[in-house]
Amino acid sequence: MASISRFLTAQTAIFMAGLVLGAYHLMEVSGLFVISTTPMRVTHVMLALSLLFVIKPASAKLEGTMVNRAISLSLIFATVGASIWILTRWKTIAFSGGITSSGDFYAGIIILVVVFEAARRGIGLVLAGITFVFFIYPFLAPYLPGVLGGRGASLSRIVTVLTTDTQGIYGIPIYVASKYIIVFTIFGALLSNFGAGDFFFELSMRCTRGLRAASAKSAVLFSTLIGMVSGSAAGNVAVTGTVTIPIMKREGYAPHQAAAIEAVASTGGQIMPPVMGAAAFIMAEIVGVPYTAVMAAAIIPALLFFGSAFMVVHLQAVKSGIMPNAGTTTSEEPLGKVLFNGAPFIAAFGTLITMMLMGYSPFKSSLWAMGALLACDVIFRRSINKEFVEKILRSVSEGARSIVTISAACAAAGIIAGVLGVTGLGSKVATLIDVASGGYLFIALFFTMVTSIILGMGLPTTAAYLILATVVAPALAKLGVPELTAHFFVFYYGCISTITPPVALASYVAGGIAGANVNKVGWTAASYAATSFVLPFAFVYGPGLLMGGTIVENILAVVTAALGTFAIAVAIIGTLNGPLSPMVRLIAAAAGLCLLFQGLISAAIGLGLFVAVAVLDRSSHQTSKATS
């Protein structure tokens, strides 16, 4: 009995629960068994939220107490009980045309309470508060003035729509979480447990060895590769920052600069194909386009984002006098040996990208990528031992456990989407932005940018995008912006809200690791990512940046945008070959803006301005040399 009690610890229970959740979804998406859409979504919410209540305490003060256990167990029983009721009733409700009973209403109330608590525990008060504001809107609508006023709806109607229909809690976000995202979180956990992090870091260091600011540039590469599959910029900083930030500080970067570089790079991982965190799968489902179309549209802006990051860290190194190879060390293994050792990870990503380009679904492609990773590992190690099996089981459990907070965010977003659908609030928000902008697209884009950053603050990328996609993106579509472009616009600002003060989660985590002032880190990171604040405007006005124009327009957009990001980086750091005066920096900023916005005239003006910057910099540099 003593040995059994030692085995049945809380950690073991959490591990086993994660393993069950992960195995269940892997078997479903692989086709080992088939289950209808509604039962799959209901079951996912039941399992994921129950696991979340085990992992996340009711509060920091109550963690580990009997009170917390009692509350959590009560919530688990409520979640399971209400979910089982819905599972037994969904067919009857569907076949009757939506007729519900009092039991459905009470089960729905329980599910709503559970989702609010899961959002609070898993994400925080910000998301729970935003969701609650939308939930109570139907009851306040008759008393609100102007465009926000409306007829409202009864509690019974709102509850049944949100919990017995697929346009509420069990809507598209939960479908994507249960069908796509969980497979990729397990894929990311497999990569991590089989050593992909060490390989990517060594490869990043090799690619930048001998360059000025080698550690900062390798940090950008490393954080990009890991950030693609992490789904959280702040989480990515926590994983990669412990490695990259100390190296950058040793190379010569100030603590706040090293932290800012890591925060920017980790944020950018969310927009880099092929995985793009988790929000991209939801975008493809909402917009109704293949995931490959989302990847294709994202590739140029993502490359520009990281090109800008490389330029910023290089120019900062020039300004700070950091020399090549300062403070960096790599192993003496030949590059060929490093690539050979990383063949399983290369094969996994190659399989993933190839299959998606061939038209296979993302989750099917990721399953085959996992198979390629495991097969190559077996071939290389020539054995299937206990450690190999333990890594697989640990990865499935860890990947499933990492989905629970995302699922809480998706369920909360389902409440918002359901309320928007029932009340028509979505079109009212679009009308409000349209009226406030006077019909001018640029002003509407500016209001949308501000709204997106504010709503995205304090939220993970997926949660931020889910809110923005349902509330803000329709406003741009109403003004004639293509739907995919509108969603990319709010998606980008949702991403960079993690480095935008005053609530900049990625910057705060990086600042803690670096031992720097977090507010200084936040403002520095925001300045380093200045291009990202302009880039969404550029691809609205220039479809070539999203590969939406002709071949000539696309090529022109890429070339001019690359020059534009470099010009903005020069303006941010204030140096080219030497320090630049404030006036020359303003000219560089103007040149960058002109080059970013697509068009021959603006490109010519921007190029002329940047040539002037280069001439003035060269003249100033020669003068300083002569006087010295």
XYZ file of C-alpha atoms in Angstrom:
628
model
C 0.000 0.000 0.000
C 2.854 2.363 0.811
C 4.395 1.856 -2.629
C 1.018 2.454 -4.287
C 0.489 5.686 -2.353
C 3.956 6.881 -3.376
C 3.068 6.179 -7.001
C -0.292 7.937 -6.858
C 1.141 11.399 -6.218
C -0.359 14.619 -7.547
C 2.438 14.893 -10.133
C 1.788 11.368 -11.356
C -1.943 12.063 -11.590
C -1.292 15.205 -13.636
C 1.131 13.317 -15.881
C -1.382 10.516 -16.478
C -4.247 12.946 -17.105
C -2.146 14.769 -19.704
C -1.186 11.457 -21.276
C -4.839 10.403 -21.560
C -5.850 13.749 -23.097
C -2.972 13.708 -25.587
C -3.411 10.059 -26.575
C -7.154 10.572 -27.021
C -6.652 13.393 -29.524
C -3.770 11.707 -31.333
C -5.897 8.615 -31.882
C -8.806 10.730 -33.082
C -6.879 12.854 -35.581
C -4.972 9.803 -36.846
C -8.265 8.087 -37.672
C -7.921 5.186 -35.226
C -11.471 6.020 -34.172
C -14.047 8.464 -35.512
C -16.190 10.737 -33.371
C -18.730 13.387 -34.381
C -17.799 17.060 -34.237
C -19.948 18.119 -31.281
C -18.986 15.216 -28.963
C -15.320 15.840 -29.822
C -15.559 19.509 -28.832
C -17.549 18.819 -25.669
C -15.158 16.054 -24.624
C -12.137 18.257 -25.287
C -13.517 21.061 -23.125
C -14.381 18.582 -20.366
C -10.935 16.966 -20.294
C -8.862 20.117 -20.872
C -10.622 22.282 -18.290
C -10.676 19.483 -15.710
C -6.920 19.135 -16.151
C -6.487 22.906 -15.897
C -8.259 22.933 -12.504
C -5.761 20.339 -11.290
C -2.708 22.193 -12.605
C -3.677 25.799 -11.813
C -4.593 26.728 -8.225
C -7.542 28.951 -7.394
C -5.030 31.570 -6.217
C -1.387 31.780 -5.222
C -2.318 31.989 -1.531
C -4.491 28.865 -1.694
C -1.989 26.738 -3.608
C -1.428 23.407 -1.883
C -4.211 23.912 0.678
C -7.264 21.758 1.369
C -9.490 24.678 0.388
C -7.917 24.764 -3.070
C -8.358 21.005 -3.468
C -12.005 21.241 -2.453
C -12.712 24.091 -4.886
C -10.844 22.402 -7.735
C -12.549 19.031 -7.176
C -15.942 20.740 -7.104
C -15.188 22.449 -10.410
C -13.979 19.188 -11.941
C -17.151 17.352 -10.890
C -19.261 20.240 -12.200
C -17.388 20.254 -15.520
C -17.686 16.508 -16.012
C -21.324 16.368 -14.908
C -22.506 19.239 -17.113
C -20.476 17.949 -20.089
C -21.950 14.456 -19.771
C -25.437 15.998 -19.725
C -24.672 17.898 -22.955
C -23.220 14.744 -24.527
C -26.480 12.880 -23.826
C -28.636 15.755 -25.133
C -26.885 17.135 -28.209
C -28.550 14.817 -30.728
C -32.021 15.460 -29.325
C -31.464 19.226 -29.440
C -30.058 19.068 -32.989
C -32.855 16.874 -34.368
C -35.566 18.966 -32.687
C -34.351 22.154 -34.333
C -32.868 23.637 -31.157
C -35.592 22.941 -28.591
C -34.003 22.838 -25.127
C -35.147 21.904 -21.627
C -34.628 23.379 -18.167
C -31.898 20.779 -17.588
C -30.019 22.122 -20.623
C -30.258 25.629 -19.184
C -28.818 24.627 -15.800
C -26.053 22.564 -17.415
C -25.255 25.589 -19.575
C -25.020 27.870 -16.537
C -22.524 25.450 -14.977
C -20.427 25.313 -18.163
C -20.354 29.117 -18.380
C -19.208 29.451 -14.767
C -16.554 26.815 -15.372
C -15.253 28.587 -18.493
C -15.041 31.957 -16.726
C -13.078 30.379 -13.882
C -10.838 28.482 -16.321
C -10.097 31.718 -18.204
C -9.268 33.453 -14.916
C -6.999 30.670 -13.695
C -5.386 29.843 -17.009
C -4.944 33.279 -18.599
C -5.777 35.872 -15.962
C -8.342 38.437 -14.927
C -7.883 40.439 -18.137
C -9.375 37.779 -20.419
C -12.028 36.784 -17.877
C -13.009 40.446 -17.482
C -13.214 41.100 -21.225
C -15.296 37.961 -21.702
C -17.651 38.939 -18.868
C -18.178 42.411 -20.361
C -19.285 40.826 -23.630
C -21.459 38.291 -21.785
C -23.465 40.959 -19.954
C -23.822 43.174 -23.041
C -27.150 41.606 -24.174
C -28.692 42.509 -20.826
C -27.390 46.098 -20.901
C -27.984 46.772 -24.612
C -31.527 48.214 -24.207
C -30.120 50.885 -21.871
C -27.014 51.861 -23.866
C -26.985 54.997 -26.056
C -26.223 55.346 -29.748
C -24.863 52.603 -31.932
C -24.209 50.304 -28.954
C -27.901 50.199 -28.031
C -30.017 47.209 -29.022
C -32.920 44.928 -28.197
C -30.881 42.617 -25.994
C -31.707 38.996 -25.249
C -32.930 36.846 -22.354
C -30.594 34.903 -20.091
C -32.153 31.632 -21.223
C -31.481 32.369 -24.909
C -27.903 33.504 -24.328
C -27.059 30.484 -22.171
C -28.535 27.911 -24.558
C -26.922 29.496 -27.628
C -23.516 29.612 -25.946
C -23.609 26.039 -24.615
C -25.841 23.962 -26.903
C -24.876 25.447 -30.262
C -21.650 25.390 -32.239
C -21.466 29.192 -32.442
C -20.648 29.574 -28.744
C -18.232 27.804 -26.407
C -18.098 24.779 -28.718
C -17.450 26.893 -31.796
C -14.550 27.242 -34.220
C -11.858 28.157 -31.627
C -12.429 24.967 -29.604
C -12.617 22.939 -32.810
C -9.210 24.256 -33.872
C -7.746 23.639 -30.402
C -8.946 20.029 -30.362
C -8.114 19.252 -33.987
C -4.993 21.229 -34.838
C -3.305 22.986 -31.952
C -2.987 20.035 -29.586
C -1.206 18.021 -32.265
C 1.337 20.806 -32.730
C 1.876 21.271 -28.995
C 2.688 17.563 -28.782
C 4.957 17.945 -31.819
C 6.742 20.838 -30.098
C 7.138 18.792 -26.906
C 8.625 15.899 -28.906
C 11.131 18.248 -30.533
C 12.085 19.629 -27.132
C 12.442 16.264 -25.364
C 14.470 14.730 -28.193
C 16.988 17.612 -28.135
C 15.882 20.017 -30.858
C 16.676 23.008 -28.629
C 20.360 22.080 -28.362
C 20.563 21.470 -32.107
C 18.864 24.737 -33.049
C 21.064 26.715 -30.676
C 24.276 25.143 -31.980
C 23.117 25.671 -35.580
C 22.229 29.302 -34.860
C 25.655 29.923 -33.321
C 27.371 28.287 -36.310
C 25.412 30.405 -38.791
C 26.467 33.629 -37.089
C 30.016 32.705 -35.965
C 32.566 35.311 -36.991
C 29.962 38.050 -37.433
C 29.641 41.194 -35.398
C 26.876 40.722 -32.773
C 27.054 36.954 -33.325
C 25.327 36.062 -30.047
C 22.469 38.497 -30.602
C 21.965 37.256 -34.153
C 22.063 33.639 -33.006
C 19.508 34.554 -30.323
C 17.217 35.892 -33.039
C 17.582 32.675 -35.040
C 17.265 30.386 -32.029
C 14.217 32.161 -30.626
C 12.578 32.124 -34.055
C 13.013 28.382 -34.476
C 11.747 27.592 -30.982
C 9.078 30.308 -31.027
C 7.374 28.850 -34.093
C 6.112 25.886 -32.101
C 5.806 27.421 -28.612
C 2.563 29.348 -29.093
C 3.518 31.912 -26.442
C 6.034 34.746 -26.739
C 6.444 35.032 -22.961
C 6.853 31.258 -22.661
C 9.428 31.295 -25.441
C 11.411 33.991 -23.610
C 11.366 31.859 -20.463
C 12.735 28.849 -22.382
C 15.311 30.470 -24.668
C 16.163 33.627 -22.716
C 17.972 31.729 -19.982
C 20.472 30.646 -22.656
C 20.667 33.669 -24.961
C 20.479 36.663 -22.607
C 23.592 35.832 -20.529
C 25.588 35.260 -23.743
C 24.485 38.620 -25.160
C 25.406 40.366 -21.902
C 28.834 38.701 -22.017
C 29.247 39.873 -25.614
C 28.804 43.489 -24.550
C 25.095 44.322 -24.735
C 23.574 46.174 -21.800
C 21.135 44.031 -19.770
C 18.055 45.918 -20.998
C 19.271 45.646 -24.598
C 19.865 41.889 -24.366
C 16.431 41.404 -22.798
C 14.751 43.554 -25.458
C 16.395 41.625 -28.296
C 15.210 38.317 -26.813
C 11.672 39.643 -26.289
C 11.438 40.878 -29.891
C 12.835 37.653 -31.352
C 10.518 35.472 -29.265
C 7.529 37.552 -30.317
C 8.472 37.206 -33.954
C 8.446 33.425 -33.685
C 4.637 33.637 -33.574
C 4.504 35.012 -37.123
C 7.120 32.800 -38.765
C 5.851 29.954 -41.014
C 5.453 27.023 -41.153
C 3.923 26.681 -37.670
C 3.282 30.314 -36.574
C 2.394 29.432 -32.999
C -1.265 28.406 -32.835
C -3.298 31.406 -33.975
C -2.603 30.801 -37.666
C -4.665 27.597 -37.640
C -7.598 29.499 -36.196
C -7.126 32.217 -38.818
C -7.282 29.691 -41.647
C -10.495 28.234 -40.225
C -12.197 31.588 -39.624
C -11.231 33.127 -42.965
C -11.979 29.879 -44.796
C -8.690 29.496 -46.676
C -6.147 26.647 -46.716
C -3.427 26.873 -44.105
C -0.858 27.005 -46.912
C -2.458 30.280 -48.040
C -1.894 31.720 -44.568
C 1.724 30.521 -44.679
C 2.291 32.046 -48.112
C 0.865 35.395 -47.037
C 2.928 35.415 -43.834
C 6.354 34.599 -45.227
C 7.403 38.046 -46.528
C 6.251 40.049 -43.478
C 7.910 37.461 -41.215
C 11.202 37.711 -43.103
C 10.995 41.498 -42.954
C 10.371 41.323 -39.201
C 13.466 39.218 -38.645
C 15.499 41.121 -41.191
C 14.693 44.250 -39.212
C 15.706 42.492 -35.958
C 19.048 41.469 -37.489
C 19.688 45.008 -38.689
C 18.816 46.480 -35.293
C 21.153 44.168 -33.357
C 23.940 44.732 -35.887
C 23.646 48.514 -35.774
C 23.403 48.442 -31.987
C 26.640 46.442 -31.933
C 28.273 49.026 -34.218
C 27.080 51.819 -31.962
C 28.263 50.021 -28.799
C 31.629 49.065 -30.298
C 31.028 45.305 -30.015
C 33.552 43.418 -32.137
C 33.122 40.062 -33.950
C 33.401 36.896 -31.826
C 33.180 38.867 -28.571
C 32.136 36.529 -25.758
C 30.896 33.706 -28.019
C 31.968 30.087 -28.004
C 30.846 27.090 -30.043
C 31.866 23.469 -30.150
C 34.668 22.417 -32.480
C 32.552 19.840 -34.313
C 32.438 20.402 -38.097
C 29.195 21.906 -39.420
C 28.531 18.703 -41.337
C 28.608 16.712 -38.092
C 26.240 19.191 -36.437
C 23.781 18.861 -39.331
C 24.138 15.080 -39.317
C 23.318 14.936 -35.601
C 20.298 17.154 -36.227
C 19.010 15.083 -39.151
C 15.915 13.855 -37.232
C 14.791 17.453 -36.648
C 15.567 18.486 -40.225
C 13.604 15.456 -41.446
C 10.672 16.354 -39.175
C 10.436 19.941 -40.411
C 11.056 18.851 -44.002
C 8.209 16.357 -43.778
C 5.899 18.930 -42.202
C 6.518 21.599 -44.843
C 6.513 19.195 -47.801
C 3.223 17.565 -46.850
C 1.474 20.873 -46.229
C 2.683 22.174 -49.595
C 1.309 18.976 -51.150
C -2.122 19.856 -49.770
C -2.327 17.609 -46.712
C -4.043 18.996 -43.616
C -1.816 20.566 -40.931
C -2.642 17.909 -38.338
C -2.034 15.058 -40.784
C 1.270 16.660 -41.790
C 2.314 17.064 -38.164
C 1.509 13.409 -37.426
C 3.796 12.306 -40.255
C 6.446 14.793 -39.080
C 6.339 13.205 -35.626
C 6.680 9.796 -37.257
C 9.699 10.988 -39.257
C 11.317 12.369 -36.080
C 10.846 9.124 -34.160
C 11.896 6.906 -37.083
C 15.094 8.896 -37.663
C 15.894 8.826 -33.951
C 15.540 5.030 -33.903
C 17.708 4.690 -37.025
C 20.420 6.946 -35.589
C 20.461 5.383 -32.123
C 19.767 1.873 -33.454
C 17.679 0.992 -30.426
C 14.245 1.376 -28.859
C 14.926 1.496 -25.147
C 13.161 2.630 -22.006
C 14.448 6.200 -22.384
C 12.987 6.398 -25.909
C 9.543 5.316 -24.689
C 9.705 7.646 -21.686
C 10.477 10.611 -23.962
C 7.437 9.836 -26.105
C 5.094 9.476 -23.129
C 6.492 12.620 -21.505
C 6.063 14.567 -24.746
C 2.449 13.485 -25.209
C 1.622 14.458 -21.621
C 3.511 17.779 -21.735
C 2.017 18.705 -25.094
C -1.498 17.974 -23.882
C -0.950 19.901 -20.657
C 0.242 22.951 -22.588
C -3.076 23.027 -24.484
C -5.238 23.548 -21.401
C -4.675 27.307 -21.111
C -5.151 27.712 -24.865
C -8.405 25.738 -24.626
C -9.582 28.016 -21.812
C -8.873 31.025 -24.038
C -10.664 29.378 -26.975
C -13.730 28.607 -24.853
C -13.811 32.206 -23.582
C -13.464 33.488 -27.145
C -16.421 31.273 -28.062
C -18.536 33.213 -25.547
C -17.486 36.482 -27.179
C -18.181 35.162 -30.682
C -21.568 33.788 -29.615
C -22.657 37.101 -28.100
C -21.513 38.961 -31.207
C -23.575 36.608 -33.349
C -26.747 36.784 -31.242
C -26.732 40.567 -30.694
C -25.102 41.824 -33.877
C -22.530 43.662 -31.758
C -19.763 42.769 -34.223
C -21.327 44.837 -36.978
C -21.900 47.650 -34.475
C -18.213 47.757 -33.551
C -17.403 47.851 -37.256
C -19.898 50.688 -37.705
C -18.408 52.537 -34.731
C -14.896 52.400 -36.209
C -16.286 53.370 -39.623
C -18.148 56.370 -38.212
C -15.226 57.469 -36.009
C -12.852 57.323 -38.979
C -15.168 59.304 -41.238
C -14.743 56.617 -43.874
C -11.006 57.264 -44.214
C -9.160 53.947 -44.313
C -5.953 55.215 -42.722
C -7.799 56.601 -39.685
C -9.781 53.374 -39.400
C -6.527 51.396 -39.500
C -5.086 53.612 -36.779
C -8.110 53.090 -34.516
C -7.961 49.365 -35.221
C -4.254 49.290 -34.348
C -4.841 51.020 -31.004
C -7.814 48.770 -30.209
C -5.856 45.640 -31.143
C -2.866 46.546 -28.966
C -5.065 47.420 -25.979
C -7.203 44.287 -26.249
C -4.104 42.150 -26.801
C -2.171 43.417 -23.785
C -1.626 40.813 -21.117
C -2.912 37.963 -23.285
C -1.100 35.108 -25.039
C -0.994 35.337 -28.829
C -3.842 32.887 -29.416
C -6.184 34.501 -26.901
C -5.407 37.982 -28.252
C -6.061 36.963 -31.838
C -9.314 35.180 -30.970
C -10.740 38.353 -29.453
C -9.444 40.589 -32.232
C -10.705 38.267 -34.985
C -14.232 38.339 -33.632
C -14.419 41.973 -32.529
C -12.084 44.123 -34.629
C -11.257 42.388 -37.931
C -14.840 42.660 -39.307
C -14.544 46.449 -39.080
C -11.709 46.443 -41.634
C -13.522 43.982 -43.884
C -16.496 46.357 -43.906
C -14.205 49.109 -45.223
C -13.154 46.948 -48.170
C -9.939 45.438 -46.806
C -9.586 41.802 -48.005
C -10.556 39.424 -45.201
C -7.196 37.653 -44.946
C -5.371 41.000 -44.908
C -7.708 42.312 -42.201
C -7.041 39.279 -40.035
C -3.278 39.577 -40.557
C -3.486 43.231 -39.575
C -5.043 42.528 -36.163
C -2.975 39.353 -35.730
C 0.285 41.311 -35.997
C -0.787 43.906 -33.458
C -2.049 41.173 -31.160
C 1.423 39.605 -31.355
C 3.430 42.759 -30.711
C 1.187 43.737 -27.795
C 3.404 41.330 -25.796
C 6.294 43.806 -26.118
C 4.260 47.016 -26.014
C 4.247 48.905 -22.685
C 2.624 49.286 -20.246
C 1.598 45.585 -20.248
C 4.414 43.779 -22.083
C 4.567 40.190 -20.849
C 7.467 39.024 -23.031
C 9.510 42.088 -22.078
C 8.788 41.567 -18.369
C 9.947 37.941 -18.478
C 13.097 38.894 -20.397
C 13.802 41.757 -17.996
C 13.550 39.393 -15.038
C 16.075 37.005 -16.591
C 18.465 39.836 -17.500
C 18.146 41.590 -14.142
C 17.120 44.791 -15.919
C 14.415 47.404 -15.319
C 11.334 45.867 -16.937
C 9.892 49.212 -18.064
C 13.171 50.094 -19.758
C 13.163 46.661 -21.421
C 9.602 47.216 -22.638
C 10.303 50.582 -24.248
C 13.570 49.351 -25.756
C 11.842 46.272 -27.228
C 9.052 48.441 -28.646
C 11.632 50.697 -30.320
C 13.571 47.721 -31.713
C 10.314 46.377 -33.204
C 9.254 49.760 -34.606
C 9.032 48.288 -38.107
C 6.270 45.979 -36.904
C 4.111 48.940 -35.949
C 4.283 50.193 -39.540
C 4.380 46.922 -41.496
C 0.659 46.063 -41.186
C -0.251 49.450 -42.699
C 2.164 48.711 -45.522
C 0.609 45.372 -46.484
C -2.909 46.853 -46.389
C -1.885 49.502 -48.910
C 0.545 47.223 -50.769
C -0.842 43.705 -51.348
C 2.503 42.627 -52.763
C 3.819 42.139 -49.204
C 1.239 39.375 -48.713
C 1.978 37.980 -52.177
C -1.383 39.336 -53.307
C -0.253 41.426 -56.296
C 1.282 40.727 -59.689
C 4.786 39.239 -59.928
C 6.267 42.689 -60.579
C 4.328 44.223 -57.661
C 5.415 41.423 -55.336
C 9.100 41.758 -56.263
C 8.994 45.561 -55.988
C 7.255 45.324 -52.608
C 9.871 42.917 -51.236
C 12.874 44.927 -52.441
C 11.586 48.324 -51.311
C 10.303 46.949 -47.995
C 13.695 45.379 -47.241
C 15.383 48.746 -47.857
C 12.657 50.415 -45.800
C 13.204 48.179 -42.782
C 16.939 48.907 -42.945
C 16.287 52.653 -43.089
C 13.967 52.467 -40.071
C 16.565 50.410 -38.175
C 19.126 53.152 -38.899
C 16.681 55.740 -37.589
C 15.966 53.735 -34.417
C 19.587 53.067 -33.444
C 20.915 56.366 -34.749
C 24.004 55.066 -36.485
C 25.202 53.856 -39.878
C 28.982 54.126 -40.066
C 28.908 56.542 -37.168
C 26.478 58.478 -34.950
C 23.700 60.341 -36.772
C 22.207 63.688 -35.800
C 18.497 63.837 -34.870
C 17.690 65.511 -38.193
C 19.423 62.782 -40.225
C 17.596 60.135 -38.188
C 14.281 61.780 -39.050
C 15.247 61.724 -42.727
C 16.102 58.019 -42.407
C 12.718 57.355 -40.779
C 10.931 59.215 -43.578
C 12.911 57.224 -46.145
C 11.920 53.969 -44.447
C 8.232 54.859 -44.416
C 8.280 55.831 -48.090
C 10.060 52.609 -49.041
C 7.707 50.416 -47.011
C 4.586 51.716 -48.729
C 4.247 50.124 -52.133
C 4.465 52.338 -55.245
C 7.049 53.602 -57.701
C 6.770 57.249 -56.659
C 7.037 56.582 -52.925
C 9.892 54.133 -53.565
C 11.792 56.726 -55.597
C 11.306 59.378 -52.889
C 12.377 56.949 -50.167
C 15.437 55.829 -52.088
C 16.471 59.437 -52.694
C 16.086 60.282 -49.012
C 18.120 57.265 -47.932
C 20.887 58.103 -50.392
C 20.959 61.539 -48.754
C 21.294 59.856 -45.341
C 24.200 57.743 -46.601
C 25.942 60.797 -48.078
C 25.480 62.833 -44.886
C 26.720 59.903 -42.772
C 29.798 59.436 -44.955
C 30.571 63.153 -44.860
C 30.178 63.246 -41.061
C 32.319 60.119 -40.674
C 35.133 61.552 -42.816
C 34.989 64.862 -40.934
C 35.273 63.127 -37.550
C 38.230 61.088 -38.853
C 39.978 64.207 -40.105
C 39.525 66.077 -36.817
C 40.732 63.109 -34.789
